[in-house]
Amino acid sequence: MDSTSSIAISVGLFISFVVSVAYFYCEWLYGYWKRKNVPHKKASSLIYGSIKKLFKAEVSQGVFFKDIYDSFPGEPFVGFYEFQRPSLLVRDPEIVKKVMTENFNSFHKNGVYMNERENSFFSRNPFVLSGASWKEARSKLTQALTVNKLKFIPESVSKMYPSMKTFLDETEDNIEAYELGTNVTSGMAASWSWGIEDSGFSKTKSYVREIAKQVVELFVGTDFSMQLIHTNPWFTDLFRPSIVSDETDFFNDLTKKSLKMLIDTGNNSSPCILNSLRQTRLKAGQKDDELMKDEIIEDLSGVVAAFYFDAYETTARAMSFLLYSLAQYPDVQKRLRAEVTKLPKDQLTLDELHKLPYLEMVFSEVLRLYPPATFLRKKCTHNCELGGVKVEAGSHIVIPILALHMDGDIYPEPDDFVPERFSEENKNNRHPYAYIPFGSGPRMCPGMRFAISLIKVVTSLLLQDYEILPPKNEEFKPIRPSASGVLFVPDSPLKLHIVKLNK
């Protein structure tokens, strides 16, 4: 045998060895859930694991997780693989409760990564923070959104409503429901964040809103880099979203100017988030001059901007789904109008609005069918046990909100719009963690009460003056989720025709 043949044999044996090692390693790697006796979705790709369709943006994450959920009926949880990382999708509402409340110490961290070393307003968002940083940031928002503060929402809406009416009266064509929603939330969120007048119905271009649009499009879009970041934090530094850092100076400057205005005018009673944060610091012994320092401005800006973006996007989505559903179901709209008309239009209070049973049922059914956030991701920080299975620190847990809301065993005929599902009797007969549009437990959305209150006030005023109809001269399309990154985004615009009532 010559030397060439010997080399060829050696190379062949080496390649065979490498292939064998790689094969057995992959078998071991993707055998994680099998070794734990957990039902699981098998890895279909050596690279992508179980999420090839998700990685290629063929479906939204909410729909992807719903498909896994529906494929394993009766199971308390399902394992799957995000690239080479084993993750666990929870199906049982009782285990959802354990993750979100009872075992919160092991799952206090949301499985969303943001480089906290990066000096951006998003890196200071309570949703992405963890540990002491999260507690501090959330506490600031909670103190700024008390019941006593939220009672001013009807007054704030009443100031915006005339410009909204003018906009609707002058619009003869169809209106896109989400655009109408952002017209409301952009102005209201700016007012409640910084105390600035920034009406979404003004013809003057709003720079705050333009930035909000860009950030929202980035984080809910199907951009390749964002899909990587959503599934694996390792890619964050490689594909860092530049707009977040680029616009940080703008929000810091806006916060500084707004704070100076509050100080100069002696306005201590504004219900805006910035003033609430200011009053908290003043009570703690700080002086107004100290608050104008750059490091404090950056801290204040992070909390205020976090609220603004949460209020701007998810509230607008929920409002658009509600208005579109009312156009789709005229009998529901008629009954709801009869209920809200009983209240004095010029003296609306949140206490009275929150007592309206049908309004509560309709809004709850809308959020069941179209939850703005279709899933939640939690990261295990301490080894613990769930349903008899040991969950190691570092594991990711997925709470599939959309799938739970559309489970036919929990909600018969789940595709049907039935507000009566949320009567007191029906709610009491259902596991409370089978309905979690805002999450639950200590990390429940801090802006939940603001969003619900704002939407209820706007809807009650709107229904007393206008009829919400399907679009004229266009097909009335069902609401279907697009292949978007995180939030429930319709696959086509939701068009409406809104006309004055014949009183």
Coordinates of C-alpha atoms in Angstrom, one line a residue:
M1 CA 0.0 0.0 0.0
D2 CA 1.5 3.3 -1.1
S3 CA 1.6 6.4 1.1
T4 CA -1.2 8.1 -0.8
S5 CA -3.6 5.3 0.0
S6 CA -2.6 5.4 3.6
I7 CA -3.3 9.1 3.8
A8 CA -6.6 8.7 2.1
I9 CA -7.6 5.9 4.6
S10 CA -6.5 8.0 7.5
V11 CA -8.4 11.0 6.3
G12 CA -11.5 8.8 5.7
L13 CA -11.3 7.3 9.2
F14 CA -10.8 10.8 10.7
I15 CA -13.9 12.1 8.9
S16 CA -15.9 9.1 9.9
F17 CA -14.8 9.6 13.5
V18 CA -15.8 13.3 13.4
V19 CA -19.1 12.5 11.8
S20 CA -19.8 9.8 14.4
V21 CA -18.9 12.1 17.3
A22 CA -21.1 14.9 15.8
Y23 CA -24.0 12.4 15.3
F24 CA -23.9 11.1 18.9
Y25 CA -23.5 14.6 20.3
C26 CA -26.6 15.7 18.4
E27 CA -28.5 12.6 19.6
W28 CA -27.5 13.5 23.1
L29 CA -28.2 17.2 22.7
Y30 CA -31.6 16.7 21.2
G31 CA -32.4 13.9 23.5
Y32 CA -32.7 16.2 26.5
W33 CA -36.5 16.0 26.9
K34 CA -36.6 12.3 26.1
R35 CA -34.2 11.6 29.0
K36 CA -36.5 13.6 31.3
N37 CA -39.6 11.7 30.0
V38 CA -41.2 15.0 28.9
P39 CA -43.4 15.0 25.8
H40 CA -41.7 17.1 23.2
K41 CA -41.5 18.5 19.7
K42 CA -38.5 16.8 18.1
A43 CA -35.8 18.8 16.5
S44 CA -36.2 18.9 12.8
S45 CA -32.9 20.6 12.1
L46 CA -29.4 20.3 13.5
I47 CA -29.0 24.1 13.4
Y48 CA -32.5 25.4 14.2
G49 CA -33.7 22.6 16.5
S50 CA -37.5 22.8 16.6
I51 CA -37.9 26.4 15.4
K52 CA -37.0 26.4 11.7
K53 CA -40.4 27.8 10.7
L54 CA -40.2 30.5 13.3
F55 CA -36.6 31.4 12.4
K56 CA -37.6 31.9 8.8
A57 CA -40.6 34.0 9.9
E58 CA -43.1 31.7 8.2
V59 CA -45.5 32.2 11.2
S60 CA -45.7 34.5 14.2
Q61 CA -44.3 33.3 17.5
G62 CA -47.8 33.2 19.0
V63 CA -49.1 31.0 16.3
F64 CA -46.0 28.8 16.4
F65 CA -46.4 28.2 20.1
K66 CA -50.1 27.6 19.6
D67 CA -49.3 24.9 17.0
I68 CA -47.1 23.1 19.6
Y69 CA -49.7 23.5 22.3
D70 CA -52.5 22.0 20.0
S71 CA -50.2 19.1 19.0
F72 CA -50.0 17.7 22.6
P73 CA -53.6 17.7 24.0
G74 CA -53.9 16.8 27.7
E75 CA -50.2 17.2 28.5
P76 CA -49.2 19.7 31.2
F77 CA -46.2 20.9 29.3
V78 CA -44.2 20.3 26.1
G79 CA -40.5 20.4 25.5
F80 CA -39.0 21.8 22.3
Y81 CA -35.6 23.2 21.1
E82 CA -34.7 26.8 20.2
F83 CA -31.5 26.2 18.3
Q84 CA -29.6 23.9 20.7
R85 CA -31.4 25.2 23.8
P86 CA -34.1 23.0 25.4
S87 CA -37.2 25.1 26.3
L88 CA -40.4 24.2 27.9
L89 CA -43.9 25.3 26.8
V90 CA -46.5 25.2 29.6
R91 CA -50.1 24.0 28.8
D92 CA -51.6 23.6 32.3
P93 CA -53.1 26.8 33.8
E94 CA -52.1 25.5 37.3
I95 CA -48.5 25.2 36.3
V96 CA -48.7 28.7 34.6
K97 CA -49.8 29.9 38.1
K98 CA -46.8 28.3 39.7
V99 CA -44.4 29.9 37.2
M100 CA -45.9 33.4 37.5
T101 CA -46.7 33.5 41.2
E102 CA -46.1 30.6 43.5
N103 CA -42.5 29.9 42.2
F104 CA -41.9 33.5 41.3
N105 CA -38.5 33.5 42.9
S106 CA -37.3 31.0 40.4
F107 CA -39.0 32.7 37.4
H108 CA -38.8 36.4 38.2
K109 CA -36.7 37.1 35.1
N110 CA -38.4 37.6 31.8
G111 CA -36.6 35.7 29.0
V112 CA -36.0 38.9 27.0
Y113 CA -32.4 40.1 26.7
M114 CA -31.2 43.6 26.5
N115 CA -27.6 44.7 27.0
E116 CA -27.9 46.8 30.2
R117 CA -24.4 48.2 29.5
E118 CA -25.9 49.9 26.5
N119 CA -27.0 53.4 27.4
S120 CA -30.4 53.4 25.9
F121 CA -33.9 54.1 27.2
F122 CA -35.0 50.5 26.3
S123 CA -32.3 48.9 28.5
R124 CA -34.0 50.6 31.5
N125 CA -37.5 49.3 30.6
P126 CA -38.9 47.3 33.6
F127 CA -39.9 44.5 31.2
V128 CA -36.3 43.7 30.3
L129 CA -34.7 44.4 33.7
S130 CA -34.3 41.8 36.4
G131 CA -33.4 41.6 40.1
A132 CA -33.1 44.8 42.1
S133 CA -33.1 47.0 38.9
W134 CA -36.5 45.6 37.9
K135 CA -38.0 46.0 41.4
E136 CA -36.9 49.6 41.5
A137 CA -38.1 50.5 38.0
R138 CA -41.4 48.8 38.5
S139 CA -41.9 50.4 41.9
K140 CA -41.5 53.9 40.3
L141 CA -44.1 53.1 37.6
T142 CA -46.5 51.6 40.1
Q143 CA -46.3 54.7 42.4
A144 CA -47.0 56.9 39.3
L145 CA -50.1 54.9 38.3
T146 CA -52.1 54.7 41.4
V147 CA -55.9 54.7 41.4
N148 CA -55.9 58.3 42.5
K149 CA -53.8 59.3 39.5
L150 CA -55.8 57.3 37.0
K151 CA -59.0 59.0 38.0
F152 CA -57.8 61.9 35.8
I153 CA -58.1 59.8 32.6
P154 CA -61.7 60.9 31.8
E155 CA -60.6 64.5 32.1
S156 CA -57.6 64.0 29.9
V157 CA -59.7 62.2 27.3
S158 CA -62.3 65.0 27.4
K159 CA -59.6 67.4 26.4
M160 CA -58.6 65.3 23.4
Y161 CA -62.1 64.2 22.3
P162 CA -63.1 67.4 20.5
S163 CA -60.1 67.1 18.1
M164 CA -61.0 63.4 17.7
K165 CA -64.5 64.3 16.7
T166 CA -63.3 66.9 14.2
F167 CA -61.0 64.3 12.7
L168 CA -63.9 61.8 12.4
D169 CA -66.3 64.4 11.0
E170 CA -63.9 65.5 8.3
T171 CA -63.0 61.9 7.3
E172 CA -65.3 60.6 4.6
D173 CA -63.2 57.6 3.6
N174 CA -62.5 54.4 5.6
I175 CA -60.3 54.7 8.6
E176 CA -57.6 52.2 9.6
A177 CA -58.4 51.0 13.1
Y178 CA -54.8 50.9 14.4
E179 CA -54.1 54.4 13.0
L180 CA -57.1 55.7 14.9
G181 CA -55.9 53.9 18.0
T182 CA -52.4 55.4 17.7
N183 CA -53.9 58.9 17.1
V184 CA -55.5 58.4 20.6
T185 CA -52.6 56.8 22.4
S186 CA -49.8 58.9 21.0
G187 CA -51.2 62.1 22.4
M188 CA -52.5 60.5 25.6
A189 CA -49.3 58.6 26.3
A190 CA -47.2 61.8 25.7
S191 CA -49.4 63.8 28.0
W192 CA -49.3 61.1 30.7
S193 CA -45.5 60.5 30.3
W194 CA -44.0 64.0 30.1
G195 CA -47.0 66.3 30.6
I196 CA -46.7 67.7 27.1
E197 CA -49.6 68.4 24.7
D198 CA -49.1 66.2 21.7
S199 CA -52.5 65.5 20.1
G200 CA -52.4 62.6 17.8
F201 CA -55.2 64.3 15.8
S202 CA -53.2 67.4 15.1
K203 CA -52.1 68.0 11.5
T204 CA -48.7 69.1 12.9
K205 CA -46.1 66.4 12.6
S206 CA -45.1 64.9 16.0
Y207 CA -41.4 63.9 16.2
V208 CA -42.2 61.8 19.4
R209 CA -44.7 59.8 17.4
E210 CA -42.5 59.4 14.4
I211 CA -39.8 57.8 16.6
A212 CA -42.4 55.6 18.3
K213 CA -43.4 54.3 14.9
Q214 CA -39.8 53.4 14.0
V215 CA -39.2 51.6 17.3
V216 CA -42.4 49.7 17.1
E217 CA -41.8 48.6 13.5
L218 CA -38.4 47.4 14.5
F219 CA -39.4 45.3 17.5
V220 CA -42.6 43.8 16.1
G221 CA -41.3 43.3 12.5
T222 CA -40.0 40.3 10.8
D223 CA -36.5 41.6 10.3
F224 CA -34.0 38.7 10.2
S225 CA -31.8 40.1 12.9
M226 CA -34.7 40.7 15.3
Q227 CA -35.9 37.1 14.8
L228 CA -32.4 36.0 16.0
I229 CA -32.5 38.3 19.0
H230 CA -36.0 37.1 20.0
T231 CA -34.9 33.5 20.1
N232 CA -31.3 33.7 21.4
P233 CA -29.7 36.6 23.3
W234 CA -26.3 35.7 22.0
F235 CA -27.1 37.5 18.8
T236 CA -28.0 40.8 20.5
D237 CA -24.5 42.4 20.4
L238 CA -24.0 41.1 16.8
F239 CA -27.3 42.6 15.5
R240 CA -27.8 45.5 17.9
P241 CA -30.8 47.6 16.9
S242 CA -29.3 51.0 16.2
I243 CA -32.4 53.1 16.5
V244 CA -32.7 52.5 20.2
S245 CA -29.3 54.0 20.9
D246 CA -29.6 56.7 18.3
E247 CA -32.7 58.2 19.8
T248 CA -31.7 57.9 23.4
D249 CA -30.4 61.5 23.4
F250 CA -33.7 62.7 22.1
F251 CA -35.7 61.2 25.0
N252 CA -33.2 62.4 27.5
D253 CA -33.5 65.9 26.2
L254 CA -37.3 65.7 26.1
T255 CA -37.3 64.6 29.7
K256 CA -34.9 67.3 30.8
K257 CA -37.0 70.1 29.1
S258 CA -40.3 68.7 30.4
L259 CA -38.8 68.5 33.9
K260 CA -37.5 72.0 33.8
M261 CA -41.0 73.2 32.7
L262 CA -42.6 71.5 35.6
I263 CA -40.1 73.1 38.0
D264 CA -40.3 76.6 36.4
T265 CA -44.1 76.6 36.4
G266 CA -44.3 75.2 40.0
N267 CA -46.6 72.5 38.7
N268 CA -46.8 69.9 41.5
S269 CA -50.2 68.4 40.7
S270 CA -49.7 67.1 37.1
P271 CA -50.7 63.4 36.9
C272 CA -47.9 62.7 34.4
I273 CA -45.4 60.0 35.1
L274 CA -42.5 62.4 35.1
N275 CA -44.0 64.6 37.8
S276 CA -44.9 61.6 39.9
L277 CA -41.3 60.4 39.8
R278 CA -40.2 64.0 40.6
Q279 CA -42.4 64.1 43.7
T280 CA -41.2 60.8 44.9
R281 CA -37.6 62.0 44.8
L282 CA -38.5 65.3 46.4
K283 CA -40.1 63.5 49.3
A284 CA -36.9 61.4 49.6
G285 CA -35.0 64.6 50.3
Q286 CA -33.6 65.4 46.8
K287 CA -33.8 68.9 45.4
D288 CA -35.0 70.0 42.0
D289 CA -31.5 71.2 41.1
E290 CA -30.2 67.7 41.7
L291 CA -32.9 66.2 39.5
M292 CA -31.5 68.1 36.5
K293 CA -28.2 66.2 36.6
D294 CA -27.5 64.0 33.6
E295 CA -27.4 60.7 35.4
I296 CA -30.8 61.3 37.1
I297 CA -32.3 62.6 33.8
E298 CA -31.2 59.3 32.1
D299 CA -32.8 57.3 34.9
L300 CA -36.1 59.3 34.7
S301 CA -36.1 59.1 30.9
G302 CA -35.8 55.3 31.0
V303 CA -38.9 54.9 33.1
V304 CA -41.0 57.5 31.4
A305 CA -40.1 56.3 27.9
A306 CA -40.8 52.7 28.9
F307 CA -44.3 53.7 29.9
Y308 CA -44.8 55.8 26.7
F309 CA -43.9 52.9 24.3
D310 CA -46.0 50.4 26.3
A311 CA -49.0 52.7 26.3
Y312 CA -48.6 53.8 22.7
E313 CA -48.4 50.4 21.0
T314 CA -50.2 47.7 23.0
T315 CA -53.1 50.0 24.0
A316 CA -53.5 51.1 20.4
R317 CA -53.6 47.5 19.3
A318 CA -56.2 46.5 21.9
M319 CA -58.3 49.5 21.0
S320 CA -58.2 48.7 17.3
F321 CA -59.3 45.1 17.9
L322 CA -62.2 46.3 20.0
L323 CA -63.5 48.8 17.5
Y324 CA -63.1 46.3 14.6
S325 CA -65.0 43.7 16.6
L326 CA -67.9 46.2 17.3
A327 CA -68.1 46.8 13.5
Q328 CA -68.1 43.0 12.9
Y329 CA -70.9 42.4 15.5
P330 CA -73.5 45.1 15.3
D331 CA -75.8 43.5 17.8
V332 CA -73.0 43.6 20.4
Q333 CA -72.3 47.3 19.5
K334 CA -76.0 48.2 19.9
R335 CA -76.2 46.5 23.3
L336 CA -73.0 48.1 24.4
R337 CA -74.2 51.6 23.2
A338 CA -77.4 51.2 25.3
E339 CA -75.3 50.5 28.4
V340 CA -72.7 53.3 28.0
T341 CA -75.5 55.8 27.1
K342 CA -76.9 55.4 30.7
L343 CA -73.8 57.3 32.0
P344 CA -73.6 61.1 31.9
K345 CA -71.3 61.9 29.0
D346 CA -69.9 65.0 30.5
Q347 CA -69.3 63.5 34.0
L348 CA -67.8 60.1 33.2
T349 CA -65.9 58.6 36.1
L350 CA -63.8 55.4 36.1
D351 CA -65.7 54.0 39.1
E352 CA -68.9 54.1 37.0
L353 CA -67.3 52.8 33.8
H354 CA -65.7 49.8 35.6
K355 CA -69.1 48.9 37.0
L356 CA -70.6 48.4 33.5
P357 CA -70.8 44.6 33.1
Y358 CA -71.3 44.3 29.4
L359 CA -68.5 46.7 28.6
E360 CA -66.2 44.5 30.8
M361 CA -67.4 41.3 29.1
V362 CA -67.0 42.7 25.5
F363 CA -63.5 44.0 26.2
S364 CA -62.4 40.8 27.9
E365 CA -63.6 38.7 25.0
V366 CA -61.7 41.0 22.6
L367 CA -58.5 40.4 24.6
R368 CA -59.1 36.7 24.7
L369 CA -59.3 36.5 20.9
Y370 CA -56.6 39.1 20.2
P371 CA -54.2 39.4 23.1
P372 CA -51.6 42.1 22.0
A373 CA -48.8 39.9 23.6
T374 CA -49.4 36.4 22.4
F375 CA -46.9 34.7 24.7
L376 CA -44.6 35.4 27.6
R377 CA -41.1 34.0 28.1
K378 CA -39.6 33.4 31.6
K379 CA -36.0 32.4 32.4
C380 CA -35.4 30.0 35.3
T381 CA -32.9 31.5 37.8
H382 CA -32.9 28.7 40.4
N383 CA -33.3 25.0 40.0
C384 CA -36.9 24.0 40.9
E385 CA -39.6 21.4 40.1
L386 CA -42.7 21.9 37.9
G387 CA -45.2 19.1 37.7
G388 CA -42.7 16.5 38.8
V389 CA -40.0 17.7 36.3
K390 CA -36.8 19.3 37.4
V391 CA -36.2 22.6 35.7
E392 CA -32.6 23.7 35.7
A393 CA -31.4 27.3 36.1
G394 CA -31.0 29.0 32.7
S395 CA -34.0 27.1 31.2
H396 CA -36.5 29.1 29.2
I397 CA -40.3 28.7 29.9
V398 CA -42.9 29.8 27.4
I399 CA -46.4 30.8 28.5
P400 CA -48.5 30.6 25.3
I401 CA -51.2 33.2 26.0
L402 CA -52.9 32.9 22.6
A403 CA -53.0 29.1 22.8
L404 CA -54.5 29.2 26.3
H405 CA -57.1 31.7 25.1
M406 CA -58.0 29.6 22.1
D407 CA -58.2 26.2 23.9
G408 CA -61.5 24.6 22.9
D409 CA -61.6 22.6 26.2
I410 CA -61.5 25.8 28.1
Y411 CA -63.5 28.0 25.8
P412 CA -66.0 26.0 23.6
E413 CA -66.1 27.2 20.0
P414 CA -63.1 29.4 20.7
D415 CA -63.2 31.2 17.3
D416 CA -66.7 32.6 18.1
F417 CA -67.1 36.1 19.6
V418 CA -69.1 35.4 22.8
P419 CA -68.8 38.2 25.5
E420 CA -70.9 36.1 27.9
R421 CA -67.9 33.9 28.4
F422 CA -66.9 36.6 30.9
S423 CA -70.0 36.7 33.0
E424 CA -69.2 36.4 36.7
E425 CA -70.6 32.8 36.7
N426 CA -68.6 31.7 33.8
K427 CA -65.4 33.4 35.1
N428 CA -65.8 31.6 38.4
N429 CA -66.1 28.2 36.7
R430 CA -62.8 28.7 34.8
H431 CA -59.2 28.6 36.0
P432 CA -58.1 32.2 36.4
Y433 CA -54.8 31.5 34.7
A434 CA -56.5 30.4 31.5
Y435 CA -57.0 34.1 30.8
I436 CA -53.9 36.3 31.1
P437 CA -53.8 39.0 28.4
F438 CA -51.7 41.3 30.7
G439 CA -49.7 38.5 32.3
S440 CA -50.1 37.9 36.0
G441 CA -48.3 37.9 39.3
P442 CA -45.6 40.4 40.4
R443 CA -44.5 41.1 36.8
M444 CA -48.0 41.7 35.5
C445 CA -48.1 44.7 33.0
P446 CA -47.8 47.8 35.2
G447 CA -49.7 49.8 32.6
M448 CA -52.7 47.4 32.6
R449 CA -55.1 49.7 34.5
F450 CA -54.1 52.7 32.4
A451 CA -54.8 50.8 29.1
I452 CA -58.1 49.4 30.3
S453 CA -59.3 52.7 31.7
L454 CA -58.3 54.7 28.6
I455 CA -59.9 52.3 26.1
K456 CA -63.2 52.2 28.1
V457 CA -63.4 56.0 28.3
V458 CA -62.7 56.5 24.6
T459 CA -65.1 53.7 23.6
S460 CA -67.9 55.0 25.8
L461 CA -67.7 58.5 24.3
L462 CA -67.3 57.2 20.8
L463 CA -70.4 55.0 20.9
Q464 CA -72.6 57.8 22.1
D465 CA -71.8 59.9 19.0
Y466 CA -70.9 57.5 16.2
E467 CA -71.7 54.2 14.6
I468 CA -68.8 51.9 13.8
L469 CA -69.4 50.1 10.5
P470 CA -67.5 47.8 8.2
P471 CA -65.5 49.5 5.5
K472 CA -67.4 50.8 2.6
N473 CA -66.5 49.4 -0.9
E474 CA -64.0 47.1 0.7
E475 CA -64.0 43.5 1.9
F476 CA -64.5 43.1 5.6
K477 CA -61.5 40.9 6.5
P478 CA -61.2 38.6 9.5
I479 CA -58.4 39.4 12.0
R480 CA -55.5 37.0 11.4
P481 CA -52.0 37.4 12.9
S482 CA -49.2 38.1 10.5
A483 CA -45.8 36.5 10.7
S484 CA -44.6 39.2 13.1
G485 CA -42.0 39.0 15.7
V486 CA -43.7 39.4 19.1
L487 CA -47.0 41.2 19.2
F488 CA -50.3 40.3 17.7
V489 CA -50.2 42.3 14.4
P490 CA -52.9 41.7 11.8
D491 CA -51.8 40.4 8.4
S492 CA -53.7 43.2 6.7
P493 CA -55.0 46.7 7.8
L494 CA -58.3 46.7 9.7
K495 CA -60.5 49.2 7.9
L496 CA -63.6 50.8 9.4
H497 CA -66.2 53.3 8.4
I498 CA -67.3 55.6 11.3
V499 CA -70.3 57.8 10.8
K500 CA -72.4 60.1 13.1
L501 CA -75.4 58.6 14.8
N502 CA -78.8 59.8 13.7
K503 CA -80.0 60.9 17.1

